[in-house]
Coordinates of C-alpha atoms and ligand atoms in Angstrom, one line a residue:
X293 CA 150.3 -107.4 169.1
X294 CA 147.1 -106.8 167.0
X295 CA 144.7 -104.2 167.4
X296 CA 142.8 -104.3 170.9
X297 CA 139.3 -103.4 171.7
X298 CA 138.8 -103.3 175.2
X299 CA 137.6 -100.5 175.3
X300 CA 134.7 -100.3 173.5
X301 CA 134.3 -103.8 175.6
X302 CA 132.1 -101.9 178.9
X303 CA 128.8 -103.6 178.3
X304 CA 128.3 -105.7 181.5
X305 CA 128.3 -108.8 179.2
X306 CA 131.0 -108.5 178.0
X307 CA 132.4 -108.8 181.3
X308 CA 130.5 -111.7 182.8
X309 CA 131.0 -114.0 179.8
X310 CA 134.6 -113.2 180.1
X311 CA 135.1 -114.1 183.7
X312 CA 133.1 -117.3 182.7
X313 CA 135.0 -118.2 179.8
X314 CA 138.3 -118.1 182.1
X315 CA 137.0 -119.9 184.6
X316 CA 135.7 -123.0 182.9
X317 CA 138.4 -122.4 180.3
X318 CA 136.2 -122.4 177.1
X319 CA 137.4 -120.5 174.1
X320 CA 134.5 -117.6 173.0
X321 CA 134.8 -114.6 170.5
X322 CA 132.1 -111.5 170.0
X323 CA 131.5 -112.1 165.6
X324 CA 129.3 -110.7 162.9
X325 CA 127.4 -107.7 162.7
X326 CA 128.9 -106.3 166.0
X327 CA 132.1 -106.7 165.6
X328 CA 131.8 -105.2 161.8
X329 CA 129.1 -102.1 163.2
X330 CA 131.6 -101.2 166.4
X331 CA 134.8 -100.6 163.6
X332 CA 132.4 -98.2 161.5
X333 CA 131.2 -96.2 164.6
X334 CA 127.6 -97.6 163.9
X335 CA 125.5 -98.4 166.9
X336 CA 124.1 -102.3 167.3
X337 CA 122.0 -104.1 169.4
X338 CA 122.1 -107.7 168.6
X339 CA 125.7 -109.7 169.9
X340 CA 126.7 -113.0 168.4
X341 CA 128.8 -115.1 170.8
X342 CA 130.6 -117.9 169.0
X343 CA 132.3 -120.7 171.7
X344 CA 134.5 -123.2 170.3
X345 CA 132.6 -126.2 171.1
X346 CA 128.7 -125.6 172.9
X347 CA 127.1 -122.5 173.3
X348 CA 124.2 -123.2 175.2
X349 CA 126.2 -123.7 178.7
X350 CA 128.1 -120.4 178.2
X351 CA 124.5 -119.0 177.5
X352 CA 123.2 -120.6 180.7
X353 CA 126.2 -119.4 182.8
X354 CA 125.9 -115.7 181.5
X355 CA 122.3 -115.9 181.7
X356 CA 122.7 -116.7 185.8
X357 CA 125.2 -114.3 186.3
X358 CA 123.4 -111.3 184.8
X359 CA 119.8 -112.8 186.3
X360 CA 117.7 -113.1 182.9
X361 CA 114.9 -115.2 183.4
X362 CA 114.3 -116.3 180.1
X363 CA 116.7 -118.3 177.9
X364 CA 115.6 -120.0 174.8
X365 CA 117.6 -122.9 173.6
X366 CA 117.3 -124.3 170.0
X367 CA 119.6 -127.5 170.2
X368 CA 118.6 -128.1 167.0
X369 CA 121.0 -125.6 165.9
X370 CA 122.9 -125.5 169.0
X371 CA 122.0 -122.1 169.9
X372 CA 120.8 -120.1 172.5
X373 CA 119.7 -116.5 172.9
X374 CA 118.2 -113.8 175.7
X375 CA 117.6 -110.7 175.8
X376 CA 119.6 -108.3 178.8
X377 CA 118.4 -104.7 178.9
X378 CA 119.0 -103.0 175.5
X379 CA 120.5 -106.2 173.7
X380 CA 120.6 -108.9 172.1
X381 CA 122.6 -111.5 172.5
X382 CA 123.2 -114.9 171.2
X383 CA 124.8 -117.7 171.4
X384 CA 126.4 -120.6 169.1
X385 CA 128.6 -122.7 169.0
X386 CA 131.6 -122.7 166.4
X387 CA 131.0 -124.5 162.8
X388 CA 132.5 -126.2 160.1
X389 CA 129.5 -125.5 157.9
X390 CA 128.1 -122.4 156.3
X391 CA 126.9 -120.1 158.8
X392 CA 123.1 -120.1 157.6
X393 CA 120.2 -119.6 160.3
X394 CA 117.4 -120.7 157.8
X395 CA 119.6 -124.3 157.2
X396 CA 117.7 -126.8 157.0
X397 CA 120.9 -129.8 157.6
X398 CA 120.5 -130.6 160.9
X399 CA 123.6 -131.9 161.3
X400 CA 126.5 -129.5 162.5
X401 CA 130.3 -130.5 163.1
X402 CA 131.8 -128.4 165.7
X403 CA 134.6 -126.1 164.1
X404 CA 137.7 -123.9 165.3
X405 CA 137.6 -120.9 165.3
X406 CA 138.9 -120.2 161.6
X407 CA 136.4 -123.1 160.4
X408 CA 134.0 -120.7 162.2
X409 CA 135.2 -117.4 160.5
X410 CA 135.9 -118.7 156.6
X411 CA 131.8 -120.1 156.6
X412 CA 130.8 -116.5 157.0
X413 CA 129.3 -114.5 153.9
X414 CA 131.9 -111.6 154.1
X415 CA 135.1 -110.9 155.3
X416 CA 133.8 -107.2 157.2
X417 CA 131.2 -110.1 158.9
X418 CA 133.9 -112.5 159.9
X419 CA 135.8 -110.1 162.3
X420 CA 136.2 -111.8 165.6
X421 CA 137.2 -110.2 169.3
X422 CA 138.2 -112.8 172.1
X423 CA 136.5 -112.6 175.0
X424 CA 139.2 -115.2 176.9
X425 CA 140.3 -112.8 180.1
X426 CA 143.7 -113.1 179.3
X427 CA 143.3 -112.0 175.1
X428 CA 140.3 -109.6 176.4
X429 CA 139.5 -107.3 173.7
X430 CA 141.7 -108.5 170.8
X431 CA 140.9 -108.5 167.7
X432 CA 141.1 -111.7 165.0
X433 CA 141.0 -110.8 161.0
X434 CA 142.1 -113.7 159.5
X435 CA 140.9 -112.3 155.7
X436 CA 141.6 -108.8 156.0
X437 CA 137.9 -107.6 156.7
X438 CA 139.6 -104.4 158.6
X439 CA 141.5 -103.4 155.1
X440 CA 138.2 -104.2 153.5
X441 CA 136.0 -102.0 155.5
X442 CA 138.9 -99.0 155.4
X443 CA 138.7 -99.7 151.6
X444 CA 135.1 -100.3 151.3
X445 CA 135.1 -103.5 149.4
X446 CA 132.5 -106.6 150.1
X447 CA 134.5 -109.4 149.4
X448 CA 133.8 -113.2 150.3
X449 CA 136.3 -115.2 152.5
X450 CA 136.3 -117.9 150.6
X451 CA 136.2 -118.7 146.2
X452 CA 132.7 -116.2 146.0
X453 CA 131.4 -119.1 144.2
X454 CA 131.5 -121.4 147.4
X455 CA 130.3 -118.9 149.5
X456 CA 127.3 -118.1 147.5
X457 CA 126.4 -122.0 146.9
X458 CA 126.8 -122.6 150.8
X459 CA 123.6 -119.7 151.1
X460 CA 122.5 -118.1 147.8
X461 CA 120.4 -115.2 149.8
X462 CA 124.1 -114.0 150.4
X463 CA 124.1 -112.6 146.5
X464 CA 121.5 -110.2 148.0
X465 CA 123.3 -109.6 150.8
X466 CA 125.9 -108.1 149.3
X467 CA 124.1 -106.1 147.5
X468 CA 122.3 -104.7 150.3
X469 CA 125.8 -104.4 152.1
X470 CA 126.7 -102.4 149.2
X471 CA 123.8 -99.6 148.9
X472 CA 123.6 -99.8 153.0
X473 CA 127.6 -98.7 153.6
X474 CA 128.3 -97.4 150.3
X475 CA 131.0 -100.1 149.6
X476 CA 131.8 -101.3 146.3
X477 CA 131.6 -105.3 145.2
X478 CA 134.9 -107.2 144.6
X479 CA 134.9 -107.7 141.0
X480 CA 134.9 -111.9 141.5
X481 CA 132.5 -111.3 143.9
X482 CA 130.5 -109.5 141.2
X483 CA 131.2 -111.7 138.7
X484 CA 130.2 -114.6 140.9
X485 CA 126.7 -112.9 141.7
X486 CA 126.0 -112.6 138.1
X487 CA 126.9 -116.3 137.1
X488 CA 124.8 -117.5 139.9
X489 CA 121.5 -115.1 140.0
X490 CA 119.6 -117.6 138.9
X491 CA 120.2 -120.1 142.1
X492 CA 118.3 -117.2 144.0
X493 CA 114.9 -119.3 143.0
X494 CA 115.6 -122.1 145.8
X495 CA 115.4 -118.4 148.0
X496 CA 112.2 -117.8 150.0
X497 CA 110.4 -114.6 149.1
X498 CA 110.7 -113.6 152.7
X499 CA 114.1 -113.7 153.0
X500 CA 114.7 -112.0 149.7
X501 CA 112.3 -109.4 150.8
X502 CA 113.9 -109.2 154.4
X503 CA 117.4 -107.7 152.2
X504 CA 115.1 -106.6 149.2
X505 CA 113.3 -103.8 151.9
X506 CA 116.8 -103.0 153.8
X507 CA 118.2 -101.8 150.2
X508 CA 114.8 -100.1 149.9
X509 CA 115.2 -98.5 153.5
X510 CA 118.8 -96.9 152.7
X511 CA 120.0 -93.6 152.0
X512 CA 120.4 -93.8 148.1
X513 CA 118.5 -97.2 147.3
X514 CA 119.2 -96.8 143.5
X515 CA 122.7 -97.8 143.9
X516 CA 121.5 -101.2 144.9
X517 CA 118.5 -102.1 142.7
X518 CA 121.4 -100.9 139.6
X519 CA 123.6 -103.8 141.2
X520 CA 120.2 -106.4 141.2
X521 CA 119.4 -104.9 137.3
X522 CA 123.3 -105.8 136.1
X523 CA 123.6 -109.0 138.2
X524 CA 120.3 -110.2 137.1
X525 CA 119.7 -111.1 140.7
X526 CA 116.4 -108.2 139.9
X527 CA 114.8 -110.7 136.9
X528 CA 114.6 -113.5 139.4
X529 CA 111.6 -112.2 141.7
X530 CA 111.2 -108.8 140.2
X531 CA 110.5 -109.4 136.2
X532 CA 108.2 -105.9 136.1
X533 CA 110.8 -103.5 137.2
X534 CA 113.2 -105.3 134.6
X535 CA 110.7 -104.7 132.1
X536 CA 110.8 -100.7 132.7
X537 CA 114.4 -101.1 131.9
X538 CA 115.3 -99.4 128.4
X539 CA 114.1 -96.8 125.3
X540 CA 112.5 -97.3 122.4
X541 CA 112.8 -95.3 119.5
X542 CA 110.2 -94.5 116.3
X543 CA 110.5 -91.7 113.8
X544 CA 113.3 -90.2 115.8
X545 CA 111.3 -90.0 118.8
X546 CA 112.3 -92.1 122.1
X547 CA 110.3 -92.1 125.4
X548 CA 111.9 -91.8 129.1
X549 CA 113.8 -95.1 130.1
X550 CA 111.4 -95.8 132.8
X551 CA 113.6 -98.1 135.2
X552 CA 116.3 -95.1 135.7
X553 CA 113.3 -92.6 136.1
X554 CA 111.7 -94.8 138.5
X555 CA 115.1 -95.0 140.3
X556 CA 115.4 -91.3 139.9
X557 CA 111.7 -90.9 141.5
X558 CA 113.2 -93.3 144.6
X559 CA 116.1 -91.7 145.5
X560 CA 114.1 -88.4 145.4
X561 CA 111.4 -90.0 148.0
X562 CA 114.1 -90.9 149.9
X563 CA 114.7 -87.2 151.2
X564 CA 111.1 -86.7 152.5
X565 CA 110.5 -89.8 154.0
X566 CA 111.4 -92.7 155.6
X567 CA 108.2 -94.4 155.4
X568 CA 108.7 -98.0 153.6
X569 CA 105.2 -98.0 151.9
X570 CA 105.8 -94.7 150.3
X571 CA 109.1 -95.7 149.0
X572 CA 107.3 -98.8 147.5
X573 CA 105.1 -96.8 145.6
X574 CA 107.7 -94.8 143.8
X575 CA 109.1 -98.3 142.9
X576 CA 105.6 -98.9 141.4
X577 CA 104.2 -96.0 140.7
X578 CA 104.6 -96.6 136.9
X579 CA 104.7 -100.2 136.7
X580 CA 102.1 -100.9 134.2
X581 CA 104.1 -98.3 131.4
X582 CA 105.4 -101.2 129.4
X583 CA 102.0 -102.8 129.0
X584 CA 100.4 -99.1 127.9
X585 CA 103.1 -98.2 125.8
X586 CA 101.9 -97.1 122.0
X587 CA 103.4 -94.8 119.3
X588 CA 100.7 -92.6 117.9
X589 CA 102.2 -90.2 115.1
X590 CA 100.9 -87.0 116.1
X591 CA 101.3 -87.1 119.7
X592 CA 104.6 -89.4 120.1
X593 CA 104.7 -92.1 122.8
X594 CA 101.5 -92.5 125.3
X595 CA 101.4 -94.3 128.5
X596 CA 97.5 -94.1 128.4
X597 CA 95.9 -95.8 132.0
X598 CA 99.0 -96.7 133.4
X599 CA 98.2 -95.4 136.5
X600 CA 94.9 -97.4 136.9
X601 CA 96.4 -100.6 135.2
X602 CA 99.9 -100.1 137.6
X603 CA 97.2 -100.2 140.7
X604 CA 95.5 -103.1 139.6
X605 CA 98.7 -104.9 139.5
X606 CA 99.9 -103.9 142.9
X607 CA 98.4 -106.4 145.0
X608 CA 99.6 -109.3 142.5
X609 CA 103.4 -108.5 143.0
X610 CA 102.5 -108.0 147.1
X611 CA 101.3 -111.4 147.4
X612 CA 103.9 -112.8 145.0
X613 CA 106.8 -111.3 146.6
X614 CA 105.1 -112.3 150.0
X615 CA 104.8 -108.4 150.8
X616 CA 102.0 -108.0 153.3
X617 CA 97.9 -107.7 151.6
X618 CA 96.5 -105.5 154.6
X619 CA 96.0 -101.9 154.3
X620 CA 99.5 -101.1 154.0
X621 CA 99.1 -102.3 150.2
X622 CA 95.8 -100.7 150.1
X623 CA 98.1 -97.6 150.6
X624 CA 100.7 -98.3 147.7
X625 CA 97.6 -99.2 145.6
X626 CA 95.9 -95.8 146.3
X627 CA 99.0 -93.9 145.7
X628 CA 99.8 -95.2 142.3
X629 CA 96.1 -94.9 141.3
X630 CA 96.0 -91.3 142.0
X631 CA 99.9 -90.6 141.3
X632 CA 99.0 -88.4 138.0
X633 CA 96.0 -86.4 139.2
X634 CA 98.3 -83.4 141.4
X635 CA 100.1 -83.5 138.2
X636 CA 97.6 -83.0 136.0
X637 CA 96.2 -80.2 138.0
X638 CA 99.7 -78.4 137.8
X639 CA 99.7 -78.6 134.1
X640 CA 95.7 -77.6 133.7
X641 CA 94.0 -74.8 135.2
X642 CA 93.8 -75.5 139.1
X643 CA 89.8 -75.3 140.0
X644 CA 88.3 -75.8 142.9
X645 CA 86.2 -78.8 142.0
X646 CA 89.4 -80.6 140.9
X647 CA 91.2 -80.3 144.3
X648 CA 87.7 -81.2 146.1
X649 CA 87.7 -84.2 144.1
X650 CA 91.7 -84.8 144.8
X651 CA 91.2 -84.4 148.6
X652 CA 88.2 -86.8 148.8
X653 CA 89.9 -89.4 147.4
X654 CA 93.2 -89.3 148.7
X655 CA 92.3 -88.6 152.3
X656 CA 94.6 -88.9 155.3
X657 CA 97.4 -89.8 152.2
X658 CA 96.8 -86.5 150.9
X659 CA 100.6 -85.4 151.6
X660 CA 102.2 -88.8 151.0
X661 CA 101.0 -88.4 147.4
X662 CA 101.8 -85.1 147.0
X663 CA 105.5 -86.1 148.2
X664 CA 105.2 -88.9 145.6
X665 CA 104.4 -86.5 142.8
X666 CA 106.9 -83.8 144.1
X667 CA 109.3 -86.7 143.5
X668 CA 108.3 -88.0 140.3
X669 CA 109.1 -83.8 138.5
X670 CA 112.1 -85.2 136.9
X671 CA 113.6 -84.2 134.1
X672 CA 117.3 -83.4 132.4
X673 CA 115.7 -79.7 131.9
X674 CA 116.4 -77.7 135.3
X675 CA 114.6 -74.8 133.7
X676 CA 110.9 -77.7 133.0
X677 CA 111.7 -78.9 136.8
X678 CA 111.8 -75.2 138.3
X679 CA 109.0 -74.6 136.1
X680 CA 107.0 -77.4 136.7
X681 CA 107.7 -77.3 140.8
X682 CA 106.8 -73.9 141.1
X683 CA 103.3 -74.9 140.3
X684 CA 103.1 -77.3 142.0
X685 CA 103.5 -75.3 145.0
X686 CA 100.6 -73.3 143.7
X687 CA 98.8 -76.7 144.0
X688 CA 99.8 -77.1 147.4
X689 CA 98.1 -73.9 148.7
X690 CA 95.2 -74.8 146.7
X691 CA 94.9 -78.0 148.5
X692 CA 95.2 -76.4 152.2
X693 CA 92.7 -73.2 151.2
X694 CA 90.2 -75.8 149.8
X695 CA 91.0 -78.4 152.6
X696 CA 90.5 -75.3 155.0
X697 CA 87.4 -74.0 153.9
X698 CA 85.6 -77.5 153.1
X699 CA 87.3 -80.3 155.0
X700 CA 87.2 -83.0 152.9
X701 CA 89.5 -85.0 154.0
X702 CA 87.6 -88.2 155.2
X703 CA 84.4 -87.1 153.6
X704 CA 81.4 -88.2 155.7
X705 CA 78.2 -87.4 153.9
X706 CA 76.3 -84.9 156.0
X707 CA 72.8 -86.3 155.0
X708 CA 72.3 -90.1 155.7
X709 CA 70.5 -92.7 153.8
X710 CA 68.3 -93.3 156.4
X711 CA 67.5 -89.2 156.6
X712 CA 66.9 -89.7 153.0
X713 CA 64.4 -92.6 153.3
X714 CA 62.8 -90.7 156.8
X715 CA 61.6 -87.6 154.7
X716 CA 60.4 -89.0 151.6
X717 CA 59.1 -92.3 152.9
X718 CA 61.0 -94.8 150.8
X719 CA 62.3 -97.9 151.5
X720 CA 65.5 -98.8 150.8
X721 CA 65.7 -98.4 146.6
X722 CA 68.2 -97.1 144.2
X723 CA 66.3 -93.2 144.3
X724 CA 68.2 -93.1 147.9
X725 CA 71.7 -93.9 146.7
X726 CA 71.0 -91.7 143.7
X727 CA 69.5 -88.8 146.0
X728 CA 72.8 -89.3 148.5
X729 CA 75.3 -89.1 145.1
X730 CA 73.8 -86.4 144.3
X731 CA 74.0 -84.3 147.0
X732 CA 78.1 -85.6 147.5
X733 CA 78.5 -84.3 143.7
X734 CA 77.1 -80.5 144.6
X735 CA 79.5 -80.3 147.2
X736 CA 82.5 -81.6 145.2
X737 CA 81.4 -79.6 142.6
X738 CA 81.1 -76.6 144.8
X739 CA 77.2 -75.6 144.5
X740 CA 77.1 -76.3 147.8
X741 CA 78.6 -75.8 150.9
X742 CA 79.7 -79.0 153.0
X743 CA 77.3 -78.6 155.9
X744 CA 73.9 -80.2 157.1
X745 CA 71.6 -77.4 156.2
X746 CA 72.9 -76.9 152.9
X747 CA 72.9 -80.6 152.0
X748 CA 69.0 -80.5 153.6
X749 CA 67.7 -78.3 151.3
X750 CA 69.4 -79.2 148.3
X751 CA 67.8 -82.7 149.3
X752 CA 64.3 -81.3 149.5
X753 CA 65.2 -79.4 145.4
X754 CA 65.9 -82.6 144.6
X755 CA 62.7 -84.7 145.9
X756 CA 60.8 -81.8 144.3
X757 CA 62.5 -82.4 140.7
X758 CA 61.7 -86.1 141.2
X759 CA 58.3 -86.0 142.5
X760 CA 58.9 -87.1 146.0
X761 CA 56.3 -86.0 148.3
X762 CA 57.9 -84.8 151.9
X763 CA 56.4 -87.5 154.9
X764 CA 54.6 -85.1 157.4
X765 CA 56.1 -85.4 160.9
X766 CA 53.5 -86.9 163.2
Ligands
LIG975 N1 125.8 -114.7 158.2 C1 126.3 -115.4 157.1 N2 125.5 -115.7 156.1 C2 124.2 -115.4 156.1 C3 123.7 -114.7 157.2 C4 124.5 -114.3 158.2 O1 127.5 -115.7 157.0 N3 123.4 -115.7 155.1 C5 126.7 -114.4 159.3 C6 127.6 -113.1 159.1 O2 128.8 -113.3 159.7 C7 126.7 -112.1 159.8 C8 126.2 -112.9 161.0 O3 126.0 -114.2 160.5 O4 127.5 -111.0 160.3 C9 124.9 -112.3 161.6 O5 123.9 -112.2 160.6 P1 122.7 -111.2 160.6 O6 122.3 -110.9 162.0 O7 121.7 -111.7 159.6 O8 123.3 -109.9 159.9 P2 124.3 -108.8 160.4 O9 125.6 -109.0 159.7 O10 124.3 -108.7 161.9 O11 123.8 -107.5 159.8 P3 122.4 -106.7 160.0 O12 122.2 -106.6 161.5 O13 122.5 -105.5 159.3 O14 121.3 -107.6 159.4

């Protein structure tokens, strides 16, 4: 007798598909990701239903029985899925070929189970438990998946280089499997990835990015983008980050390797947020270091504009790697722009103009960018780090005293172009726009307060410097 799962069978589908099953005597199993997520104790919503034979009229039955509305039915793949309450669940029936949603071969040969289990990417994600009344509950591990999860291996059912040319997105996969459980890579399996990185090009961006963001989104993501670096799987749709990768050396002086720093600057994000954006730009934030790289004699190496050059190439790598161009890469964009200024004011002297001018451009993302630079202090000197974040906090209660006393966050000018144009009868011309600068640079600069009255009569100083004459009120 194998090992038996009833138990953690009490989901009222469970039940209903199982009475079905019996009755009309199919042959059904719970697969995948459910199967694999209930033996590590992690919770999961989605159920994949695998019937020897034709899903849909299992899916139809249960459907009834439970009283869900809406089923959809792809024939085309000969699959069918609803949703009941908190889950998931769908159906298919069991396949010869590779188990591959995005297939485009239409034409699929009906499989036993085994068939079913040895086209999956992984033996931890070809765990079966029957669902037959009278085998309720047990489980099938045909490739020992369970000794691979108690291990924490990611190994393929089949020769790794069949299972990789059925689905090349599965190279990824097991990467993000990897960084996501903290398993280790069979060493063919490995090995199989690294001859084959290059078939990842007849990938979609999407899909790539779909297991791409899911290594991004895990505890330690550095594990995984290491594993993309040595596979070369990473050079395929990634060729910047690659190019971070390394030191150079001149005169005896070498500069940071800027891939493992980067990496370094991730993992410490990580801890502070779980926001996907802000983890992208610590991936980014010094992109554009290769291309600013130069040796100068006297002062070693210089990154000079990497920050501004880095942003500039941020929306180029969204839309190449399909990533989305709406404010959320606005966002990443900012952040890498303005990823040295909190720096520099930890290193300078800390005036008030300098955090005005910080606040006013970074906005609502003032404390996302000062997570970001919180993150990017590292260094192999603890004493520099302690040192260096130390000040930083100083920075911080700068920023909130300033912030408190000002409120420049989402600057709105408190004299309006129109106000401008109303007292000194102009039309619309460049004095206005000057005259409006103007009075945003006093307050930034801190001859002025950030209030209406202020801003009114520095206005009418300013109209008297330039000659305006003030329009009488009628
Ligand atoms: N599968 C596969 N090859 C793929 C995609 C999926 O063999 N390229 C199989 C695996 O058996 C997997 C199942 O289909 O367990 C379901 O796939 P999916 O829902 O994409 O992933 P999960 O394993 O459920 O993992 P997660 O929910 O974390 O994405």
């Amino acid at each position: 007798m194998g090992t038996n799962l009833k138990k953690h069978l009490k989901h009222p589908v469970f039940k209903v598909a199982s009475q079905i099953v019996s009755e009309q005597g199919l042959e059904a199993y719970v697969v995948g990701g459910f199967v694999r997520d209930l033996m590590l104790g992690r919770p999961s919503k989605d159920i994949d239903i695998v019937v020897v034979g034709n899903g849909l009229e299992l899916a139809k039955a249960c459907a009834e029985k439970l009283r869900v509305k809406k089923v959809s039915f792809f024939d085309h793949f000969g699959t069918a899925h609803f949703i009941y309450k908190d889950l998931d669940i769908e159906f298919v029936g069991s396949r010869k070929e590779s188990y591959n949603e995005h297939s485009r071969n239409p034409k699929i040969s009906t499989g036993t189970l085994k068939d079913d289990q040895e086209r999956r990417d992984f033996t931890i994600n070809a765990l079966a438990i029957d669902l037959r009344q009278e085998n309720f509950g047990e489980l099938l591990d045909p490739f020992e998946g369970i000794g691979d999860l108690e291990k924490g291996i990611i190994r393929t059912p089949l020769d790794p280089e069949k299972t990789f040319s059925d689905d090349p997105l599965r190279m990824m996969r097991a990467i993000r499997f990897a960084t996501q459980l903290n398993f280790k890579i069979e060493i063919d399996c490995l090995n199989s990835i690294a001859n084959n990185a290059q078939r990842l090009n007849i990938i979609s961006k999407e899909r790539i990015m779909t297991e791409l963001n899911k290594i991004i989104l895990s505890d330690q993501p550095s594990r995984g983008f290491k594993l993309l670096m040595s596979t070369k799987l990473l050079h395929q749709f990634f060729p910047e980050l690659v190019k971070l990768y390394g030191i150079e050396k001149i005169n005896g002086k070498s500069h940071k390797d800027n891939f493992h720093h980067t990496l370094e600057v991730l993992d410490n994000i990580c801890e502070v947020t779980d926001n996907l954006w802000l983890r992208w730009s610590a991936i980014l934030h010094d992109i554009a270091k290769p291309n600013t790289k130069r040796f100068d004699d006297k002062v070693g190496w210089t990154f000079h504009g990497h920050e501004e050059l880095g942003a500039r190439m941020v929306p180029k790598i969204f839309k190449r790697l399909r990533l989305p161009l709406d404010n959320k890469m606005k966002y990443v964009q900012k952040l890498v722009r303005l990823h040295l200024r909190p720096i520099a004011l930890v290193k300078g002297n800390v005036t008030d103009s300098a955090v005005r001018r910080l606040l006013f451009e970074a906005g609502d993302d003032i404390e996302d960018l000062m997570k970001l630079c919180n993150a990017d202090i590292t260094s192999k000197n603890e004493f520099r780090v302690k040192r260096y974040k130390k000040n930083f906090e100083e920075v911080e209660r700068k920023l909130k005293t300033v912030e408190e006393k000002d409120r420049l966050r989402n600057f709105q000018p408190p004299i309006s172009g129109k106000e401008v144009m109303d007292t000194f009868n102009l039309e619309p011309c460049h004095t206005v726009g000057m005259i409006k600068n103007k009075i945003k640079e006093a307050i930034l600069e801190g001859e002025i307060e950030n209030n209406r009255d202020q801003a009114f009569n520095f206005m009418l100083e300013l109209g008297k410097e330039l000659g305006l004459i003030v329009k009488l009120k009628a």
